């Protein structure tokens, strides 16, 4: 007579009560762990798993964290990699998010015990960072900032906009389509390559809601071209909205073609919109800066409620604005000699298969197209690339000339050991 193998398999509840499964249940929740237990029991019943191995099998199969988002070591050399979540947050911003994760005085004044205005500390930090702004506002992303500004100023009216600046921002999304969603109509002026101040002036009428200038972030036009600087559009009459895109607070000599919010305001823009998670190096957010009377009308519009940011974003943005240089700034301005020294040390640790090669990084996220950031990479055989990507943390390098390049620009020096370990684990 054979013993019924099912007899020997412990019940689900007694497996879930095993002390080794207590921490995973706190980390992932009981249902997730129970599913894994059921799977292990199935295998044991089928004779594919020894009963003594049940718990170990469950532990091996459970994910390391409660999100399926997997940390990545960005060895691509692209600083703002949209597919990798754009700007990595500073440790100050991460700590601020954690502090804001529970109950917080988001809309509460602890001194009086009364309601207080949402995000006031972050707005103050943004005002301090942009002394040229009459007022500021924070929404969900750059597209939301533009949507709100154009809706309030131009719904049912016309947006005067150069044909040279009708931009597709990426993934098939086109700003003219976004603006069309507001109920404003487009009054296109000029041509693809040339638009003059007279073109704008001729298009302005009683139907004009605003003049819109959009930074052509992700492409460059050369040759027989002309566009009208902000200073010449200010004073045309209608409010001038400028979408600078990348969110630089002040100009950066490394990126001479990137407009900054302060500069746009000083040149006469009435409203400036920008992203929080591009060159500013903060969380995904949309920044609006400009005339206080206009921003007051933005705040009261119903869309403002639909576009408002959460407490985690407010916390991370405040810490980014007031805090140490962001990882984005550090990566953009990384010293090439320091990158080379790190690359050499890593290549030495990895042995014969690794070389040090010069490697040009990119700004990314449509900012600074064509700007080559001089740097260095560790070059290893291309066959490592796929295994590196499927590790935890995943390591994403850049394929070039049959090699896998691990560009160190966006790798925090503290991650050099993890990078070496990841490559060794692929051998
Ligand atoms: C990136 C960009 C946007 C969109 O900003 P998100 O924060 O990604 O929504 C809009 N306009 C310009 C010019 C941009 O560069």
CSV table of C-alpha atoms and ligand atoms in Angstrom, one decimal:
chain,number,residue,atom,x,y,z
A,1,UNK,CA,0.0,0.0,0.0
A,2,UNK,CA,1.2,3.5,-0.9
A,3,UNK,CA,0.9,6.4,1.5
A,4,UNK,CA,-1.3,9.2,0.1
A,5,UNK,CA,1.3,11.9,-0.6
A,6,UNK,CA,-1.4,14.6,0.1
A,7,UNK,CA,-1.5,13.4,3.7
A,8,UNK,CA,2.0,14.5,4.2
A,9,UNK,CA,1.5,18.0,2.8
A,10,UNK,CA,0.9,20.6,5.6
A,11,UNK,CA,-2.3,22.7,5.5
A,12,UNK,CA,-2.1,26.2,4.1
A,13,UNK,CA,-2.7,27.9,7.5
A,14,UNK,CA,0.0,26.0,9.2
A,15,UNK,CA,2.4,26.9,6.4
A,16,UNK,CA,1.4,30.5,6.7
A,17,UNK,CA,2.1,30.4,10.4
A,18,UNK,CA,5.7,29.3,9.8
A,19,UNK,CA,7.9,32.1,11.3
A,20,UNK,CA,9.9,32.2,8.1
A,21,UNK,CA,6.8,33.5,6.3
A,22,UNK,CA,6.0,36.2,8.8
A,23,UNK,CA,8.2,38.9,7.3
A,24,UNK,CA,7.1,38.2,3.7
A,25,UNK,CA,3.5,38.6,4.8
A,26,UNK,CA,4.2,42.0,6.4
A,27,UNK,CA,6.1,43.0,3.2
A,28,UNK,CA,3.7,41.7,0.6
A,29,UNK,CA,0.4,41.0,2.3
A,30,UNK,CA,-1.1,37.6,3.2
A,31,UNK,CA,-2.9,36.9,-0.1
A,32,UNK,CA,0.3,37.2,-2.1
A,33,UNK,CA,2.1,34.7,0.2
A,34,UNK,CA,-0.9,32.4,0.3
A,35,UNK,CA,-0.9,32.2,-3.5
A,36,UNK,CA,2.7,31.2,-3.4
A,37,UNK,CA,2.0,28.6,-0.7
A,38,UNK,CA,-0.8,27.1,-2.8
A,39,UNK,CA,1.5,26.9,-5.8
A,40,UNK,CA,4.1,25.1,-3.6
A,41,UNK,CA,1.5,22.7,-2.3
A,42,UNK,CA,0.4,21.9,-5.9
A,43,UNK,CA,4.0,21.0,-6.8
A,44,UNK,CA,4.4,18.9,-3.7
A,45,UNK,CA,1.2,17.0,-4.5
A,46,UNK,CA,2.5,16.4,-8.0
A,47,UNK,CA,5.6,14.9,-6.5
A,48,UNK,CA,7.8,17.8,-8.0
A,49,UNK,CA,8.8,19.3,-4.6
A,50,UNK,CA,9.9,17.5,-1.4
A,51,UNK,CA,7.7,18.5,1.5
A,52,UNK,CA,10.7,19.6,3.5
A,53,UNK,CA,11.4,22.2,0.7
A,54,UNK,CA,7.9,23.8,0.7
A,55,UNK,CA,8.8,26.9,2.7
A,56,UNK,CA,12.2,27.4,0.9
A,57,UNK,CA,10.3,27.2,-2.4
A,58,UNK,CA,7.8,29.8,-1.3
A,59,UNK,CA,10.6,32.1,-0.1
A,60,UNK,CA,12.5,31.7,-3.4
A,61,UNK,CA,9.5,32.6,-5.5
A,62,UNK,CA,8.4,35.7,-3.6
A,63,UNK,CA,9.3,39.1,-5.0
A,64,UNK,CA,11.8,41.2,-3.0
A,65,UNK,CA,9.3,44.1,-2.7
A,66,UNK,CA,5.6,45.0,-2.9
A,67,UNK,CA,6.0,46.9,-6.1
A,68,UNK,CA,6.7,45.3,-9.4
A,69,UNK,CA,8.8,48.4,-10.2
A,70,UNK,CA,12.4,47.2,-10.2
A,71,UNK,CA,15.4,49.4,-9.3
A,72,UNK,CA,17.7,50.0,-12.2
A,73,UNK,CA,21.3,51.0,-12.3
A,74,UNK,CA,21.3,53.5,-15.2
A,75,UNK,CA,24.6,52.8,-17.1
A,76,UNK,CA,23.2,54.2,-20.4
A,77,UNK,CA,24.9,57.6,-20.0
A,78,UNK,CA,21.5,59.2,-20.6
A,79,UNK,CA,20.8,61.4,-17.6
A,80,UNK,CA,17.1,61.9,-18.0
A,81,UNK,CA,16.0,58.6,-19.3
A,82,UNK,CA,12.2,58.7,-19.8
A,83,UNK,CA,11.9,54.9,-19.8
A,84,UNK,CA,13.8,54.7,-16.6
A,85,UNK,CA,11.7,57.2,-14.7
A,86,UNK,CA,13.4,60.4,-15.7
A,87,UNK,CA,15.1,62.2,-12.8
A,88,UNK,CA,16.3,60.1,-9.8
A,89,UNK,CA,15.6,61.8,-6.6
A,90,UNK,CA,18.2,63.1,-4.1
A,91,UNK,CA,18.5,61.4,-0.8
A,92,UNK,CA,17.0,64.6,0.7
A,93,UNK,CA,13.9,64.2,-1.5
A,94,UNK,CA,13.6,60.5,-0.8
A,95,UNK,CA,13.7,61.2,3.0
A,96,UNK,CA,11.1,63.9,2.6
A,97,UNK,CA,8.8,61.6,0.7
A,98,UNK,CA,9.1,59.0,3.5
A,99,UNK,CA,8.4,61.6,6.1
A,100,UNK,CA,5.3,62.7,4.2
A,101,UNK,CA,4.0,59.2,3.7
A,102,UNK,CA,1.8,59.0,6.8
A,103,UNK,CA,-0.5,61.6,8.3
A,104,UNK,CA,1.0,65.1,7.7
A,105,UNK,CA,0.0,68.7,8.2
A,106,UNK,CA,-0.7,69.0,4.5
A,107,UNK,CA,-3.7,71.2,4.9
A,108,UNK,CA,-3.6,71.8,8.6
A,109,UNK,CA,-2.1,74.4,10.9
A,110,UNK,CA,-0.9,72.6,14.0
A,111,UNK,CA,-0.7,75.9,15.9
A,112,UNK,CA,-4.3,76.9,15.5
A,113,UNK,CA,-5.8,73.5,14.9
A,114,UNK,CA,-7.4,74.9,11.7
A,115,UNK,CA,-7.3,74.2,8.0
A,116,UNK,CA,-4.3,75.7,6.2
A,117,UNK,CA,-3.4,76.0,2.6
A,118,UNK,CA,-2.1,72.9,0.8
A,119,UNK,CA,1.5,72.8,-0.2
A,120,UNK,CA,2.4,76.1,1.4
A,121,UNK,CA,5.9,75.2,2.3
A,122,UNK,CA,6.7,73.9,-1.2
A,123,UNK,CA,5.2,76.9,-2.8
A,124,UNK,CA,7.3,79.2,-0.6
A,125,UNK,CA,10.4,77.2,-1.6
A,126,UNK,CA,9.5,77.6,-5.3
A,127,UNK,CA,8.9,81.4,-4.8
A,128,UNK,CA,12.3,81.7,-3.1
A,129,UNK,CA,13.9,79.8,-6.0
A,130,UNK,CA,12.1,82.1,-8.6
A,131,UNK,CA,12.3,85.6,-7.1
A,132,UNK,CA,11.2,87.0,-10.5
A,133,UNK,CA,7.8,85.3,-10.3
A,134,UNK,CA,4.8,87.2,-9.1
A,135,UNK,CA,3.4,83.8,-7.9
A,136,UNK,CA,3.8,80.1,-8.5
A,137,UNK,CA,1.7,77.0,-8.7
A,138,UNK,CA,2.4,73.3,-8.8
A,139,UNK,CA,0.4,70.7,-10.8
A,140,UNK,CA,1.0,67.1,-12.0
A,141,UNK,CA,3.4,67.5,-14.9
A,142,UNK,CA,4.5,69.9,-17.6
A,143,UNK,CA,1.6,68.9,-19.9
A,144,UNK,CA,-0.9,69.7,-17.1
A,145,UNK,CA,0.7,73.1,-16.5
A,146,UNK,CA,0.2,74.0,-20.1
A,147,UNK,CA,-3.3,72.5,-20.2
A,148,UNK,CA,-4.4,74.6,-17.2
A,149,UNK,CA,-2.8,77.9,-18.4
A,150,UNK,CA,-4.2,77.6,-22.0
A,151,UNK,CA,-7.6,76.5,-20.7
A,152,UNK,CA,-8.0,79.5,-18.4
A,153,UNK,CA,-6.6,82.0,-20.9
A,154,UNK,CA,-7.9,80.7,-24.2
A,155,UNK,CA,-10.9,78.3,-24.0
A,156,UNK,CA,-13.3,79.4,-26.7
A,157,UNK,CA,-10.7,81.8,-28.0
A,158,UNK,CA,-7.5,81.6,-30.1
A,159,UNK,CA,-4.0,80.6,-29.1
A,160,UNK,CA,-1.5,82.4,-31.4
A,161,UNK,CA,1.4,79.9,-31.9
A,162,UNK,CA,4.3,79.6,-34.4
A,163,UNK,CA,4.3,76.8,-36.9
A,164,UNK,CA,7.9,76.2,-36.0
A,165,UNK,CA,7.0,75.3,-32.4
A,166,UNK,CA,4.1,72.7,-32.9
A,167,UNK,CA,6.0,70.0,-31.0
A,168,UNK,CA,5.5,66.3,-30.6
A,169,UNK,CA,6.9,65.7,-27.1
A,170,UNK,CA,7.2,61.9,-27.3
A,171,UNK,CA,5.3,58.6,-27.4
A,172,UNK,CA,3.0,60.1,-30.0
A,173,UNK,CA,1.7,63.0,-27.8
A,174,UNK,CA,1.6,66.3,-29.7
A,175,UNK,CA,1.2,69.6,-27.9
A,176,UNK,CA,-1.2,71.0,-30.6
A,177,UNK,CA,-3.5,68.1,-29.8
A,178,UNK,CA,-3.3,68.9,-26.1
A,179,UNK,CA,-4.1,72.5,-26.6
A,180,UNK,CA,-7.0,71.5,-28.9
A,181,UNK,CA,-8.4,69.6,-25.8
A,182,UNK,CA,-8.8,72.9,-24.0
A,183,UNK,CA,-11.4,74.2,-26.3
A,184,UNK,CA,-9.1,76.9,-27.7
A,185,UNK,CA,-8.5,77.1,-31.4
A,186,UNK,CA,-5.0,77.3,-32.8
A,187,UNK,CA,-4.1,80.4,-34.7
A,188,UNK,CA,-0.9,79.2,-36.4
A,189,UNK,CA,1.5,81.9,-37.6
A,190,UNK,CA,4.7,81.9,-39.7
A,191,UNK,CA,6.2,78.8,-41.4
A,192,UNK,CA,8.0,75.7,-40.2
A,193,UNK,CA,11.4,77.4,-40.5
A,194,UNK,CA,10.6,81.1,-40.1
A,195,UNK,CA,8.3,83.1,-37.9
A,196,UNK,CA,8.6,86.9,-37.3
A,197,UNK,CA,7.2,89.3,-34.8
A,198,UNK,CA,5.0,90.8,-37.6
A,199,UNK,CA,3.4,87.3,-38.1
A,200,UNK,CA,2.3,87.3,-34.5
A,201,UNK,CA,1.2,90.9,-34.5
A,202,UNK,CA,-0.9,90.4,-37.6
A,203,UNK,CA,-2.7,87.4,-36.0
A,204,UNK,CA,-3.7,89.1,-32.8
A,205,UNK,CA,-7.3,90.1,-32.6
A,206,UNK,CA,-10.2,90.4,-30.1
A,207,UNK,CA,-10.4,86.6,-30.3
A,208,UNK,CA,-6.9,86.0,-29.0
A,209,UNK,CA,-6.7,84.4,-25.6
A,210,UNK,CA,-2.9,84.1,-25.3
A,211,UNK,CA,0.3,84.0,-27.3
A,212,UNK,CA,2.1,80.7,-26.8
A,213,UNK,CA,5.8,80.1,-27.1
A,214,UNK,CA,7.0,76.5,-26.8
A,215,UNK,CA,10.6,75.6,-26.5
A,216,UNK,CA,11.5,73.1,-29.2
A,217,UNK,CA,13.1,70.9,-26.6
A,218,UNK,CA,13.7,67.7,-28.5
A,219,UNK,CA,14.9,68.9,-31.9
A,220,UNK,CA,17.1,71.6,-33.5
A,221,UNK,CA,16.4,73.5,-36.7
A,222,UNK,CA,19.4,74.9,-38.6
A,223,UNK,CA,19.8,76.8,-41.8
A,224,UNK,CA,17.3,79.4,-43.0
A,225,UNK,CA,15.4,79.8,-39.8
A,226,UNK,CA,14.2,82.5,-37.5
A,227,UNK,CA,12.0,82.6,-34.4
A,228,UNK,CA,11.0,85.4,-32.2
A,229,UNK,CA,12.6,85.7,-28.8
A,230,UNK,CA,10.4,86.0,-25.7
A,231,UNK,CA,11.4,89.7,-25.2
A,232,UNK,CA,9.9,90.6,-28.6
A,233,UNK,CA,6.6,88.8,-27.9
A,234,UNK,CA,6.1,90.4,-24.6
A,235,UNK,CA,4.0,93.6,-25.0
A,236,UNK,CA,2.1,92.3,-28.0
A,237,UNK,CA,-1.0,92.7,-25.9
A,238,UNK,CA,-2.4,89.3,-24.9
A,239,UNK,CA,-0.8,87.3,-22.1
A,240,UNK,CA,2.4,85.5,-23.2
A,241,UNK,CA,2.6,81.9,-22.1
A,242,UNK,CA,6.1,80.3,-22.4
A,243,UNK,CA,6.5,76.5,-22.1
A,244,UNK,CA,10.2,76.2,-21.4
A,245,UNK,CA,10.0,72.4,-20.9
A,246,UNK,CA,12.9,71.3,-18.9
A,247,UNK,CA,12.5,73.3,-15.7
A,248,UNK,CA,15.9,74.9,-15.3
A,249,UNK,CA,15.5,77.5,-12.6
A,250,UNK,CA,18.4,79.6,-13.9
A,251,UNK,CA,20.6,79.3,-17.0
A,252,UNK,CA,23.3,76.6,-17.2
A,253,UNK,CA,26.4,77.2,-19.3
A,254,UNK,CA,26.5,73.5,-20.1
A,255,UNK,CA,23.2,73.8,-21.9
A,256,UNK,CA,23.3,77.2,-23.6
A,257,UNK,CA,20.2,76.5,-25.7
A,258,UNK,CA,18.0,75.5,-22.8
A,259,UNK,CA,15.7,78.4,-21.7
A,260,UNK,CA,15.3,78.8,-17.9
A,261,UNK,CA,12.2,79.9,-16.0
A,262,UNK,CA,13.8,83.0,-14.4
A,263,UNK,CA,15.2,84.1,-17.8
A,264,UNK,CA,11.8,83.7,-19.4
A,265,UNK,CA,10.1,85.7,-16.7
A,266,UNK,CA,12.7,88.5,-16.9
A,267,UNK,CA,12.3,88.6,-20.6
A,268,UNK,CA,8.6,89.4,-20.2
A,269,UNK,CA,6.7,86.1,-20.2
A,270,UNK,CA,3.4,86.5,-18.3
A,271,UNK,CA,3.2,82.7,-17.5
A,272,UNK,CA,6.0,80.1,-17.7
A,273,UNK,CA,5.4,76.4,-17.5
A,274,UNK,CA,7.9,73.6,-17.0
A,275,UNK,CA,8.5,70.0,-15.8
A,276,UNK,CA,9.7,69.1,-12.3
A,277,UNK,CA,11.4,65.9,-13.3
A,278,UNK,CA,13.7,67.1,-16.1
A,279,UNK,CA,16.7,69.4,-15.5
A,280,UNK,CA,15.4,70.5,-12.1
A,281,UNK,CA,16.0,66.9,-11.0
A,282,UNK,CA,12.8,66.6,-8.9
A,283,UNK,CA,9.7,64.5,-8.9
A,284,UNK,CA,7.2,64.5,-11.7
A,285,UNK,CA,5.4,67.8,-11.4
A,286,UNK,CA,4.4,70.8,-13.5
A,287,UNK,CA,5.7,74.2,-12.4
A,288,UNK,CA,3.8,77.4,-13.3
A,289,UNK,CA,5.3,80.8,-12.5
A,290,UNK,CA,4.3,84.2,-13.5
A,291,UNK,CA,1.8,87.1,-13.0
A,292,UNK,CA,0.0,86.7,-9.7
A,293,UNK,CA,-3.3,87.8,-11.1
A,294,UNK,CA,-3.3,85.1,-13.8
A,295,UNK,CA,-2.1,82.4,-11.4
A,296,UNK,CA,-4.9,83.3,-9.0
A,297,UNK,CA,-7.4,82.6,-11.8
A,298,UNK,CA,-5.6,79.3,-12.5
A,299,UNK,CA,-6.0,78.3,-8.9
A,300,UNK,CA,-9.8,78.8,-9.0
A,301,UNK,CA,-10.4,76.9,-12.2
A,302,UNK,CA,-12.1,73.4,-11.7
A,303,UNK,CA,-9.2,71.8,-13.6
A,304,UNK,CA,-6.8,72.9,-10.9
A,305,UNK,CA,-8.4,70.3,-8.6
A,306,UNK,CA,-8.0,67.5,-11.2
A,307,UNK,CA,-4.4,68.4,-11.8
A,308,UNK,CA,-3.3,68.9,-8.2
A,309,UNK,CA,-0.2,67.1,-6.8
A,310,UNK,CA,-0.1,64.7,-3.9
A,311,UNK,CA,1.8,65.2,-0.6
A,312,UNK,CA,4.7,62.9,-1.7
A,313,UNK,CA,5.3,65.1,-4.7
A,314,UNK,CA,5.1,68.3,-2.7
A,315,UNK,CA,7.6,66.8,-0.1
A,316,UNK,CA,10.1,65.7,-2.8
A,317,UNK,CA,9.9,68.9,-4.7
A,318,UNK,CA,10.5,71.1,-1.6
A,319,UNK,CA,13.5,69.0,-0.7
A,320,UNK,CA,14.8,69.2,-4.3
A,321,UNK,CA,14.4,73.0,-4.4
A,322,UNK,CA,16.1,73.8,-1.1
A,323,UNK,CA,18.4,70.8,-0.9
A,324,UNK,CA,21.8,69.7,-2.1
A,325,UNK,CA,22.5,69.5,-5.9
A,326,UNK,CA,20.2,66.8,-7.4
A,327,UNK,CA,21.6,63.6,-8.9
A,328,UNK,CA,20.6,65.0,-12.2
A,329,UNK,CA,22.8,68.1,-11.7
A,330,UNK,CA,25.6,65.9,-10.5
A,331,UNK,CA,25.4,63.6,-13.5
A,332,UNK,CA,25.2,66.4,-16.0
A,333,UNK,CA,28.3,68.1,-14.5
A,334,UNK,CA,30.2,64.9,-13.6
A,335,UNK,CA,34.0,65.4,-13.9
A,336,UNK,CA,35.2,63.3,-16.8
A,337,UNK,CA,38.5,62.6,-15.0
A,338,UNK,CA,36.6,61.2,-12.0
A,339,UNK,CA,34.5,59.1,-14.3
A,340,UNK,CA,37.6,57.7,-16.0
A,341,UNK,CA,39.2,56.9,-12.6
A,342,UNK,CA,36.1,55.0,-11.5
A,343,UNK,CA,35.9,53.2,-14.9
A,344,UNK,CA,39.5,52.1,-14.6
A,345,UNK,CA,39.0,50.8,-11.1
A,346,UNK,CA,35.9,48.8,-12.1
A,347,UNK,CA,37.6,47.4,-15.2
A,348,UNK,CA,40.5,46.2,-13.2
A,349,UNK,CA,38.2,44.4,-10.8
A,350,UNK,CA,36.4,42.8,-13.7
A,351,UNK,CA,39.6,41.5,-15.3
A,352,UNK,CA,40.4,40.6,-18.9
A,353,UNK,CA,37.0,41.0,-20.5
A,354,UNK,CA,36.6,44.7,-19.4
A,355,UNK,CA,38.2,47.8,-21.0
A,356,UNK,CA,37.8,51.5,-20.4
A,357,UNK,CA,36.5,53.5,-23.3
A,358,UNK,CA,35.5,57.1,-23.8
A,359,UNK,CA,31.7,57.5,-23.9
A,360,UNK,CA,29.5,60.4,-24.8
A,361,UNK,CA,26.5,60.8,-22.5
A,362,UNK,CA,23.3,62.6,-23.3
A,363,UNK,CA,20.9,64.8,-21.4
A,364,UNK,CA,17.8,62.9,-22.4
A,365,UNK,CA,14.1,63.5,-22.0
A,366,UNK,CA,14.1,65.7,-25.0
A,367,UNK,CA,16.5,68.2,-23.3
A,368,UNK,CA,19.7,69.4,-24.9
A,369,UNK,CA,19.5,67.4,-28.1
A,370,UNK,CA,22.9,67.0,-29.7
A,371,UNK,CA,24.8,67.9,-26.6
A,372,UNK,CA,27.5,65.3,-26.1
A,373,UNK,CA,28.6,65.0,-22.4
A,374,UNK,CA,32.2,63.8,-22.4
A,375,UNK,CA,32.6,60.8,-20.2
A,376,UNK,CA,33.9,57.2,-19.7
A,377,UNK,CA,32.5,53.7,-19.7
A,378,UNK,CA,33.5,50.2,-18.8
A,379,UNK,CA,33.2,48.1,-22.0
A,380,UNK,CA,32.3,44.4,-21.6
A,381,UNK,CA,31.2,41.8,-24.1
A,382,UNK,CA,27.7,42.4,-25.5
A,383,UNK,CA,26.5,39.0,-24.3
A,384,UNK,CA,26.4,40.3,-20.7
A,385,UNK,CA,23.7,42.9,-21.6
A,386,UNK,CA,20.6,40.7,-21.3
A,387,UNK,CA,21.6,39.0,-18.1
A,388,UNK,CA,22.5,42.4,-16.6
A,389,UNK,CA,19.0,43.7,-17.5
A,390,UNK,CA,17.3,40.9,-15.7
A,391,UNK,CA,19.2,41.1,-12.5
A,392,UNK,CA,18.0,42.9,-9.3
A,393,UNK,CA,18.9,45.7,-9.4
A,394,UNK,CA,18.7,45.6,-13.2
A,395,UNK,CA,21.7,47.1,-14.9
A,396,UNK,CA,20.9,48.8,-18.2
A,397,UNK,CA,24.0,49.6,-20.3
A,398,UNK,CA,24.4,50.9,-23.9
A,399,UNK,CA,25.1,48.6,-26.8
A,400,UNK,CA,27.7,49.9,-29.2
A,401,UNK,CA,30.0,48.2,-31.7
A,402,UNK,CA,29.3,44.7,-30.4
A,403,UNK,CA,30.1,45.7,-26.8
A,404,UNK,CA,28.0,46.5,-23.8
A,405,UNK,CA,29.1,49.9,-22.5
A,406,UNK,CA,28.5,50.7,-18.8
A,407,UNK,CA,28.7,54.5,-18.8
A,408,UNK,CA,29.4,55.7,-15.2
A,409,UNK,CA,27.9,59.2,-15.6
A,410,UNK,CA,24.5,58.3,-14.1
A,411,UNK,CA,25.8,55.6,-11.7
A,412,UNK,CA,26.1,56.9,-8.2
A,413,UNK,CA,29.7,56.2,-7.0
A,414,UNK,CA,28.1,54.3,-4.1
A,415,UNK,CA,26.7,51.8,-6.7
A,416,UNK,CA,30.1,50.9,-8.2
A,417,UNK,CA,30.3,47.8,-6.0
A,418,UNK,CA,26.8,46.8,-6.9
A,419,UNK,CA,27.7,47.2,-10.6
A,420,UNK,CA,30.8,45.0,-10.2
A,421,UNK,CA,28.7,42.4,-8.3
A,422,UNK,CA,26.0,42.5,-11.0
A,423,UNK,CA,28.6,41.8,-13.8
A,424,UNK,CA,30.2,39.0,-11.8
A,425,UNK,CA,26.8,37.4,-11.2
A,426,UNK,CA,26.3,37.1,-14.9
A,427,UNK,CA,29.5,35.1,-15.5
B,1,LIG,C1,8.7,67.7,-21.6
B,1,LIG,C2,7.9,68.8,-22.2
B,1,LIG,C3,6.6,68.9,-22.0
B,1,LIG,C4,5.8,67.8,-21.2
B,1,LIG,O1,6.2,67.9,-19.8
B,1,LIG,P1,5.8,66.6,-18.9
B,1,LIG,O2,6.3,67.0,-17.5
B,1,LIG,O3,6.5,65.4,-19.5
B,1,LIG,O4,4.3,66.5,-18.9
B,1,LIG,C5,5.9,70.0,-22.5
B,1,LIG,N1,6.5,70.9,-23.2
B,1,LIG,C6,7.8,70.8,-23.5
B,1,LIG,C7,8.5,71.9,-24.3
B,1,LIG,C8,8.6,69.8,-23.0
B,1,LIG,O5,9.9,69.7,-23.2
